[in-house]
């Protein structure tokens, strides 16, 4: 199956200045060092290819959700890590548009890499601002735009959407690989297909669950996502992380699920935890204490799925032929609350007959840290979170749709 968009393999990029959007939104440790460089490593094939084609490569990315210029979210440490991984100099420019950018790129030779500062230091990025996009194109003097930030293509931002109005825009190798792998699995999935959803970006991802209702045979909910579902069902969640204001979306999810499987089977289709590992934060008491969902204390937080819920999940997973997983099932930063996610990883890794697609920055970070085989124990670890979920749910991704169509 050939990819439906033009790629760096289908246009004459040799010797050109090429603006490349990557997703270097990587996790940071408390001391400011990079937590995991999976997304940086995933960008190497495209960058290396462009260097071998003698291109002047100009990289743009966001990191975090800064409000204005904030040194904490500077891409400079990421430029340093990229240089190490690439074994090449990476020139860093502390601006994203303007004269300094023009100068930096004019001075850079062919076959070089320049990284510009965080796109989200400018509000125009998320506003999908045309003027900002035009400046990016003009100030960099780029001849082509390459989209390779798979993790961010579900956003219609200046660097994923408006920019394509100013430069011929094609896909990088990561975009092509992620898109092709995920859509091939999801086009005619081996069933049963179980979706496991957790994590903390609830309002970002909850809408996709609605679309997943028609795709999946069972949906298992964990993490802070489960807290939000349980609170909606009237459970007292103590001081757990719960996102309010999701009632409309949850009503729609339950209406769609009821229509699909019938009212009596909804709770077997949308599986919520029946118990939880609870703790108190701060200070975190890192003991794994299990409580029924019906008896979470006023000052307690549900920080992982409980042991009974884990067994039920494993039963469902071993019967599945395809499993898609996005979002840790607990607060995996703390060992006591990794059990749910670790058991899921173990079950998938020891059942190689199950096709497993894992997405999400924190989820990928967790499974890569857990897996002694560098991720080989799973079918595909995506660099995307929301992007991979939306693609699995069959939604169109604005950052891919906006690229030039492949010639038929
Ligand atoms: P991903 O990056 O994989 O898409 P998210 O960013 O949505 O996932 O969520 C990851 C975060 O979710 C982690 O920092 C983890 O601590 C947090 N999390 C998971 N479960 C809980 C919970 N029960 N309570 C609080 N935080 C949780
Ligand atoms: C991600 O980590 O999912 C992407 O980099 C997008 O980040 P965002 O959710 O802040 O838009
Ligand atoms: Mg995350």
Short mmCIF file of N, CA and C in Angstrom, two decimals, residues 2 33 60 69 85 97 114 153 207 217 221 224 236 240 248 304 306 329 354 362-363 381:
data_model
loop_
_atom_site.label_atom_id
_atom_site.label_comp_id
_atom_site.label_asym_id
_atom_site.label_seq_id
_atom_site.Cartn_x
_atom_site.Cartn_y
_atom_site.Cartn_z
N UNK A 2 0.67 2.12 -0.98
CA UNK A 2 1.51 3.32 -0.97
C UNK A 2 0.79 4.44 -0.20
N UNK A 33 16.78 17.66 33.23
CA UNK A 33 17.37 16.83 32.16
C UNK A 33 16.25 16.11 31.41
N UNK A 60 11.79 22.77 13.52
CA UNK A 60 10.89 23.51 14.42
C UNK A 60 10.08 22.51 15.23
N UNK A 69 7.19 33.22 26.42
CA UNK A 69 8.58 32.76 26.49
C UNK A 69 8.90 32.31 27.91
N UNK A 85 22.90 12.32 19.47
CA UNK A 85 22.30 11.16 18.80
C UNK A 85 22.66 11.12 17.32
N UNK A 97 11.21 33.24 14.64
CA UNK A 97 11.03 34.07 13.44
C UNK A 97 11.88 35.33 13.64
N UNK A 114 19.89 23.23 11.81
CA UNK A 114 19.66 24.37 12.70
C UNK A 114 18.33 24.13 13.40
N UNK A 153 0.18 16.04 14.87
CA UNK A 153 -0.62 16.26 13.65
C UNK A 153 -2.14 16.23 13.89
N UNK A 207 -13.01 12.72 24.09
CA UNK A 207 -13.83 12.80 22.89
C UNK A 207 -13.56 11.64 21.95
N UNK A 217 -14.20 -3.71 20.60
CA UNK A 217 -15.14 -4.70 21.15
C UNK A 217 -15.27 -4.53 22.66
N UNK A 221 -11.02 1.20 30.99
CA UNK A 221 -10.61 2.55 31.39
C UNK A 221 -9.84 2.47 32.71
N UNK A 224 -6.31 8.38 35.55
CA UNK A 224 -7.19 9.48 35.98
C UNK A 224 -8.45 9.53 35.11
N UNK A 236 -17.78 8.37 45.13
CA UNK A 236 -17.01 9.37 45.87
C UNK A 236 -15.54 9.06 45.64
N UNK A 240 -8.98 12.37 44.51
CA UNK A 240 -8.41 11.86 43.25
C UNK A 240 -8.47 12.92 42.16
N UNK A 248 -21.31 16.12 29.41
CA UNK A 248 -21.90 16.01 28.06
C UNK A 248 -21.22 14.92 27.25
N UNK A 304 -3.88 4.11 41.16
CA UNK A 304 -3.64 2.99 40.24
C UNK A 304 -4.90 2.12 40.27
N UNK A 306 -6.81 -1.30 41.01
CA UNK A 306 -6.58 -2.26 42.09
C UNK A 306 -6.31 -3.67 41.56
N UNK A 329 -2.06 3.43 33.42
CA UNK A 329 -3.24 3.07 34.22
C UNK A 329 -3.13 3.57 35.66
N UNK A 354 -0.82 -11.45 20.19
CA UNK A 354 -1.68 -10.25 20.23
C UNK A 354 -0.97 -9.11 19.51
N UNK A 362 3.87 9.50 27.77
CA UNK A 362 4.17 8.88 29.06
C UNK A 362 4.02 7.37 29.00
N UNK A 363 3.08 6.90 28.19
CA UNK A 363 2.88 5.46 28.07
C UNK A 363 4.09 4.82 27.38
N UNK A 381 5.16 0.82 18.99
CA UNK A 381 5.05 1.89 19.99
C UNK A 381 5.04 3.19 19.21
#
